[in-house]
Each structure stands twice: as structure tokens, then as C-alpha cells.
């Protein structure tokens, strides 16, 4: 099994102190930094763009894990790559040609992820399951932080593992993750954990991050 990685979502950070928050996450043991990009169309919220990614890039050497919750996200790949993104995840629900979107990300030398929302079956991943670097299983409806994890989504993790059979494939889980329910996600086969509120509201970011790696 892959090492368990923790990718804190800066959607829950103090935006007025974002550079410091990102630097603190690296000191606290974060493996990646998760950046939620929302366009107000695919999801009912607007957040970061390439300029924000560029602004935080100098504050950490850890990979920037950019989750593109936007329509036809492949259009924005060059801008986010130029800004400093290392991993780009698009949604199966939004891409006109999912396989081509993954190929475009690989073509600029970056790792590609594909995400699915709670209502989307894992069969939507079939066109890219043999070539994508990561699958992101959303355990809440994307758009807002602070939601409770949907237990019914966890079975998708096991389904992706069974369908793929690729040990190197990372399975990321995002949505309402905390130090208790993360165990169920890990046992299903997740190996990359996104958490926002749980980390940023903790007294110690380091303790919160460490707790997400324990089964």
C-alpha cells in the first residue's frame, strides 16, 4: 500500500494570513497543500484562481494539490501549471473528453487526478482508470467546507481499488474528514487524505495531521 499522505485544504485557512498558514502546514507535517478552485458554476461558490496559487507557491516546497471544481477545467491547466501547481484534479462530471484532459495534464509534465461527486458512479472513471495518477472520491457535495462526511460514499473507495488493481494509483478522499472517521476511509483503501476544518480548527495542526495517518 502507498504511504498515507495528508493534504490540508486551505479553504479552511485564514485568508488574511494565507502565506503564513501554508508555511505552518509544512512545518506541521503536511505532505501536500490542497487548493480548492471553484468557479461559481459547477459548484455554488467562488474561491481561488491561478494568482492565488502563484502567491502561495513561495511559502512551501510541498506539492500544490489543485482541485479544479470548474466547468471544462482543462482550459485552465496551463495557467495553473505556470502558477506552480504540481497535481491537477479535474471532475469527471465537467470534462468534455476526460481522457484528453488527463493527457493534457500529463503532457505538461504534471500528475493528473480525476474526481467524482457523491452522486456519480465509479463507472464514470473507466475511461481513465488505467492512466490517471489519482482518483478523488468526494464524501460531501463539493462547494463548501464544514460538511459532514457521507458514509455511503466510502464504498466507492473499495470499488475503485477493485476496478483498477494498480497499486501505484492514489485514492484521495475529501469531505468532512476528521480523526475518527478517517479510519473507515483508510480501511476501504484511501491513501491520500484531504481535511480542512479539522486541521485548521485544531489547537495543534501537527497533532491533527498526525492523527489522520493512524489506522
mmCIF file of C-alpha atoms in Angstrom:
data_model
loop_
_atom_site.group_PDB
_atom_site.id
_atom_site.type_symbol
_atom_site.label_atom_id
_atom_site.label_comp_id
_atom_site.label_asym_id
_atom_site.label_seq_id
_atom_site.Cartn_x
_atom_site.Cartn_y
_atom_site.Cartn_z
ATOM 1 C CA UNK A 1 0.000 0.000 0.000
ATOM 2 C CA UNK A 2 1.128 3.569 -0.671
ATOM 3 C CA UNK A 3 2.226 5.719 2.236
ATOM 4 C CA UNK A 4 -0.638 7.716 3.743
ATOM 5 C CA UNK A 5 -0.404 11.363 2.693
ATOM 6 C CA UNK A 6 -2.245 14.297 4.247
ATOM 7 C CA UNK A 7 -3.216 17.250 2.061
ATOM 8 C CA UNK A 8 -4.743 20.034 4.201
ATOM 9 C CA UNK A 9 -7.310 22.155 2.392
ATOM 10 C CA UNK A 10 -6.517 25.853 2.640
ATOM 11 C CA UNK A 11 -10.191 26.604 2.029
ATOM 12 C CA UNK A 12 -10.428 26.480 5.829
ATOM 13 C CA UNK A 13 -7.402 28.761 6.393
ATOM 14 C CA UNK A 14 -7.368 32.403 7.441
ATOM 15 C CA UNK A 15 -7.181 34.104 4.037
ATOM 16 C CA UNK A 16 -5.677 37.253 5.551
ATOM 17 C CA UNK A 17 -2.697 35.157 6.694
ATOM 18 C CA UNK A 18 -2.623 32.636 3.877
ATOM 19 C CA UNK A 19 1.123 32.638 3.249
ATOM 20 C CA UNK A 20 1.843 32.054 6.927
ATOM 21 C CA UNK A 21 -0.861 29.382 7.131
ATOM 22 C CA UNK A 22 0.693 27.476 4.213
ATOM 23 C CA UNK A 23 4.176 27.701 5.705
ATOM 24 C CA UNK A 24 2.824 26.481 9.054
ATOM 25 C CA UNK A 25 1.246 23.459 7.367
ATOM 26 C CA UNK A 26 4.591 22.328 6.001
ATOM 27 C CA UNK A 27 6.188 22.689 9.443
ATOM 28 C CA UNK A 28 3.261 20.741 10.944
ATOM 29 C CA UNK A 29 3.915 17.786 8.636
ATOM 30 C CA UNK A 30 1.581 18.270 5.674
ATOM 31 C CA UNK A 31 2.621 16.185 2.666
ATOM 32 C CA UNK A 32 0.726 18.239 0.080
ATOM 33 C CA UNK A 33 -1.217 21.513 0.153
ATOM 34 C CA UNK A 34 -4.765 21.157 -1.184
ATOM 35 C CA UNK A 35 -6.137 24.131 -3.139
ATOM 36 C CA UNK A 36 -9.871 24.122 -3.865
ATOM 37 C CA UNK A 37 -10.654 26.077 -7.033
ATOM 38 C CA UNK A 38 -14.354 26.877 -7.569
ATOM 39 C CA UNK A 39 -15.945 28.833 -10.391
ATOM 40 C CA UNK A 40 -19.483 29.546 -9.166
ATOM 41 C CA UNK A 41 -20.942 27.396 -11.979
ATOM 42 C CA UNK A 42 -20.112 23.747 -11.325
ATOM 43 C CA UNK A 43 -20.308 24.483 -7.602
ATOM 44 C CA UNK A 44 -22.177 27.367 -5.919
ATOM 45 C CA UNK A 45 -19.094 29.183 -4.659
ATOM 46 C CA UNK A 46 -16.078 31.097 -5.966
ATOM 47 C CA UNK A 47 -12.611 30.700 -4.472
ATOM 48 C CA UNK A 48 -9.027 30.717 -5.705
ATOM 49 C CA UNK A 49 -7.550 31.262 -9.138
ATOM 50 C CA UNK A 50 -4.051 30.903 -10.606
ATOM 51 C CA UNK A 51 -2.873 34.137 -8.988
ATOM 52 C CA UNK A 52 -3.573 32.741 -5.530
ATOM 53 C CA UNK A 53 -1.601 29.611 -6.351
ATOM 54 C CA UNK A 54 1.258 31.792 -7.561
ATOM 55 C CA UNK A 55 1.062 33.843 -4.354
ATOM 56 C CA UNK A 56 1.374 30.854 -2.007
ATOM 57 C CA UNK A 57 3.966 28.955 -4.058
ATOM 58 C CA UNK A 58 6.962 30.660 -2.377
ATOM 59 C CA UNK A 59 5.727 29.697 1.092
ATOM 60 C CA UNK A 60 6.143 25.928 0.732
ATOM 61 C CA UNK A 61 8.215 23.332 -1.062
ATOM 62 C CA UNK A 62 5.446 20.744 -0.723
ATOM 63 C CA UNK A 63 3.410 19.798 -3.813
ATOM 64 C CA UNK A 64 0.408 22.010 -4.525
ATOM 65 C CA UNK A 65 -2.586 19.709 -4.990
ATOM 66 C CA UNK A 66 -5.032 21.764 -7.070
ATOM 67 C CA UNK A 67 -8.634 20.545 -7.219
ATOM 68 C CA UNK A 68 -10.400 22.168 -10.172
ATOM 69 C CA UNK A 69 -14.118 22.316 -9.405
ATOM 70 C CA UNK A 70 -14.807 24.268 -12.581
ATOM 71 C CA UNK A 71 -16.529 23.735 -15.905
ATOM 72 C CA UNK A 72 -14.243 22.477 -18.680
ATOM 73 C CA UNK A 73 -11.267 22.697 -16.322
ATOM 74 C CA UNK A 74 -8.724 21.616 -18.924
ATOM 75 C CA UNK A 75 -8.827 25.187 -20.303
ATOM 76 C CA UNK A 76 -7.110 26.433 -17.153
ATOM 77 C CA UNK A 77 -4.379 23.814 -16.899
ATOM 78 C CA UNK A 78 -1.633 25.992 -18.470
ATOM 79 C CA UNK A 79 -2.370 28.919 -16.142
ATOM 80 C CA UNK A 80 -2.254 26.771 -13.005
ATOM 81 C CA UNK A 81 0.896 24.994 -14.148
ATOM 82 C CA UNK A 82 2.588 28.340 -14.735
ATOM 83 C CA UNK A 83 1.433 29.444 -11.275
ATOM 84 C CA UNK A 84 3.147 26.473 -9.640
ATOM 85 C CA UNK A 85 0.607 23.633 -9.393
ATOM 86 C CA UNK A 86 2.062 20.118 -9.136
ATOM 87 C CA UNK A 87 -1.069 17.942 -9.176
ATOM 88 C CA UNK A 88 -4.202 18.905 -11.100
ATOM 89 C CA UNK A 89 -7.513 17.168 -10.479
ATOM 90 C CA UNK A 90 -10.482 17.637 -12.809
ATOM 91 C CA UNK A 91 -14.044 16.375 -12.403
ATOM 92 C CA UNK A 92 -15.496 13.529 -14.410
ATOM 93 C CA UNK A 93 -18.787 15.453 -14.457
ATOM 94 C CA UNK A 94 -17.407 18.537 -16.225
ATOM 95 C CA UNK A 95 -14.872 17.466 -18.847
ATOM 96 C CA UNK A 96 -15.954 17.107 -22.464
ATOM 97 C CA UNK A 97 -13.280 14.451 -23.065
ATOM 98 C CA UNK A 98 -11.987 13.118 -19.756
ATOM 99 C CA UNK A 99 -9.192 11.043 -21.277
ATOM 100 C CA UNK A 100 -7.959 14.036 -23.279
ATOM 101 C CA UNK A 101 -7.999 16.232 -20.165
ATOM 102 C CA UNK A 102 -5.813 13.733 -18.320
ATOM 103 C CA UNK A 103 -3.500 13.521 -21.340
ATOM 104 C CA UNK A 104 -3.226 17.315 -21.415
ATOM 105 C CA UNK A 105 -2.135 17.403 -17.767
ATOM 106 C CA UNK A 106 0.392 14.639 -18.356
ATOM 107 C CA UNK A 107 1.572 16.467 -21.457
ATOM 108 C CA UNK A 108 2.786 19.409 -19.370
ATOM 109 C CA UNK A 109 4.622 17.097 -17.003
ATOM 110 C CA UNK A 110 2.183 17.172 -14.087
ATOM 111 C CA UNK A 111 0.285 14.490 -12.200
ATOM 112 C CA UNK A 112 -3.391 14.126 -13.073
ATOM 113 C CA UNK A 113 -6.313 13.337 -10.819
ATOM 114 C CA UNK A 114 -9.994 12.763 -11.563
ATOM 115 C CA UNK A 115 -12.702 13.492 -9.002
ATOM 116 C CA UNK A 116 -16.277 12.267 -8.717
ATOM 117 C CA UNK A 117 -19.122 13.781 -6.703
ATOM 118 C CA UNK A 118 -21.249 11.722 -4.277
ATOM 119 C CA UNK A 119 -23.970 11.084 -6.859
ATOM 120 C CA UNK A 120 -21.557 9.986 -9.604
ATOM 121 C CA UNK A 121 -20.899 6.232 -10.012
ATOM 122 C CA UNK A 122 -17.332 4.963 -10.172
ATOM 123 C CA UNK A 123 -18.032 3.702 -13.702
ATOM 124 C CA UNK A 124 -17.519 7.306 -14.834
ATOM 125 C CA UNK A 125 -13.806 6.747 -14.152
ATOM 126 C CA UNK A 126 -13.408 3.834 -16.568
ATOM 127 C CA UNK A 127 -12.026 5.883 -19.499
ATOM 128 C CA UNK A 128 -9.014 6.968 -17.416
ATOM 129 C CA UNK A 129 -8.617 4.431 -14.641
ATOM 130 C CA UNK A 130 -5.541 2.843 -16.200
ATOM 131 C CA UNK A 131 -3.673 6.102 -16.813
ATOM 132 C CA UNK A 132 -4.696 8.595 -14.129
ATOM 133 C CA UNK A 133 -2.377 9.163 -11.153
ATOM 134 C CA UNK A 134 -5.101 9.742 -8.579
ATOM 135 C CA UNK A 135 -8.824 9.321 -8.061
ATOM 136 C CA UNK A 136 -10.576 11.727 -5.711
ATOM 137 C CA UNK A 137 -13.711 10.429 -4.015
ATOM 138 C CA UNK A 138 -15.800 13.322 -2.730
ATOM 139 C CA UNK A 139 -17.584 12.412 0.508
ATOM 140 C CA UNK A 140 -19.566 15.657 0.573
ATOM 141 C CA UNK A 141 -21.219 17.713 -2.132
ATOM 142 C CA UNK A 142 -18.404 19.985 -3.363
ATOM 143 C CA UNK A 143 -18.730 23.717 -2.893
ATOM 144 C CA UNK A 144 -18.471 24.438 0.813
ATOM 145 C CA UNK A 145 -16.304 23.358 3.734
ATOM 146 C CA UNK A 146 -17.562 22.164 7.093
ATOM 147 C CA UNK A 147 -19.997 19.487 5.843
ATOM 148 C CA UNK A 148 -20.331 16.076 7.475
ATOM 149 C CA UNK A 149 -18.836 13.096 5.686
ATOM 150 C CA UNK A 150 -21.273 10.910 3.778
ATOM 151 C CA UNK A 151 -20.666 7.327 4.873
ATOM 152 C CA UNK A 152 -22.335 5.921 1.752
ATOM 153 C CA UNK A 153 -19.510 7.308 -0.398
ATOM 154 C CA UNK A 154 -16.799 5.263 1.295
ATOM 155 C CA UNK A 155 -17.686 2.082 -0.589
ATOM 156 C CA UNK A 156 -16.577 3.830 -3.785
ATOM 157 C CA UNK A 157 -13.011 3.754 -2.471
ATOM 158 C CA UNK A 158 -13.050 -0.038 -2.342
ATOM 159 C CA UNK A 159 -14.744 -0.194 -5.748
ATOM 160 C CA UNK A 160 -12.023 1.933 -7.339
ATOM 161 C CA UNK A 161 -9.327 -0.258 -5.788
ATOM 162 C CA UNK A 162 -11.004 -3.384 -7.111
ATOM 163 C CA UNK A 163 -11.637 -1.961 -10.588
ATOM 164 C CA UNK A 164 -8.127 -0.626 -11.036
ATOM 165 C CA UNK A 165 -5.830 -3.158 -9.402
ATOM 166 C CA UNK A 166 -2.989 -0.631 -9.770
ATOM 167 C CA UNK A 167 -1.012 -0.403 -6.552
ATOM 168 C CA UNK A 168 0.513 2.918 -7.592
ATOM 169 C CA UNK A 169 -2.893 4.591 -8.017
ATOM 170 C CA UNK A 170 -3.580 7.082 -5.263
ATOM 171 C CA UNK A 171 -7.126 7.256 -3.924
ATOM 172 C CA UNK A 172 -7.845 10.557 -2.282
ATOM 173 C CA UNK A 173 -10.847 11.230 -0.068
ATOM 174 C CA UNK A 174 -12.216 14.702 0.621
ATOM 175 C CA UNK A 175 -15.155 15.915 2.665
ATOM 176 C CA UNK A 176 -15.845 16.072 6.385
ATOM 177 C CA UNK A 177 -12.778 14.016 7.316
ATOM 178 C CA UNK A 178 -11.661 14.000 10.948
ATOM 179 C CA UNK A 179 -9.532 11.904 13.283
ATOM 180 C CA UNK A 180 -12.329 9.388 13.860
ATOM 181 C CA UNK A 181 -13.996 8.753 10.511
ATOM 182 C CA UNK A 182 -10.681 8.781 8.628
ATOM 183 C CA UNK A 183 -10.112 5.235 9.873
ATOM 184 C CA UNK A 184 -13.063 3.970 7.859
ATOM 185 C CA UNK A 185 -11.777 5.675 4.722
ATOM 186 C CA UNK A 186 -8.288 4.228 5.176
ATOM 187 C CA UNK A 187 -9.631 0.717 5.722
ATOM 188 C CA UNK A 188 -11.551 0.957 2.458
ATOM 189 C CA UNK A 189 -8.299 1.752 0.646
ATOM 190 C CA UNK A 190 -7.862 5.538 0.692
ATOM 191 C CA UNK A 191 -4.249 6.648 0.998
ATOM 192 C CA UNK A 192 -4.442 10.414 0.477
ATOM 193 C CA UNK A 193 -6.474 12.441 2.948
ATOM 194 C CA UNK A 194 -7.863 15.936 2.456
ATOM 195 C CA UNK A 195 -9.025 17.756 5.566
ATOM 196 C CA UNK A 196 -9.759 21.407 6.185
ATOM 197 C CA UNK A 197 -11.772 22.400 9.219
ATOM 198 C CA UNK A 198 -10.438 19.506 11.298
ATOM 199 C CA UNK A 199 -6.854 20.733 10.867
ATOM 200 C CA UNK A 200 -7.355 24.479 10.951
ATOM 201 C CA UNK A 201 -9.671 24.448 13.971
ATOM 202 C CA UNK A 202 -7.359 22.208 15.989
ATOM 203 C CA UNK A 203 -5.188 23.585 18.778
ATOM 204 C CA UNK A 204 -2.222 21.919 17.091
ATOM 205 C CA UNK A 205 -2.071 21.453 13.314
ATOM 206 C CA UNK A 206 0.752 18.945 13.769
ATOM 207 C CA UNK A 207 -1.294 16.771 16.128
ATOM 208 C CA UNK A 208 -4.329 16.909 13.832
ATOM 209 C CA UNK A 209 -2.275 15.969 10.767
ATOM 210 C CA UNK A 210 -0.581 13.101 12.607
ATOM 211 C CA UNK A 211 -3.949 11.743 13.762
ATOM 212 C CA UNK A 212 -5.126 11.405 10.157
ATOM 213 C CA UNK A 213 -2.381 8.876 9.428
ATOM 214 C CA UNK A 214 -3.346 6.486 12.236
ATOM 215 C CA UNK A 215 -5.492 3.471 11.448
#
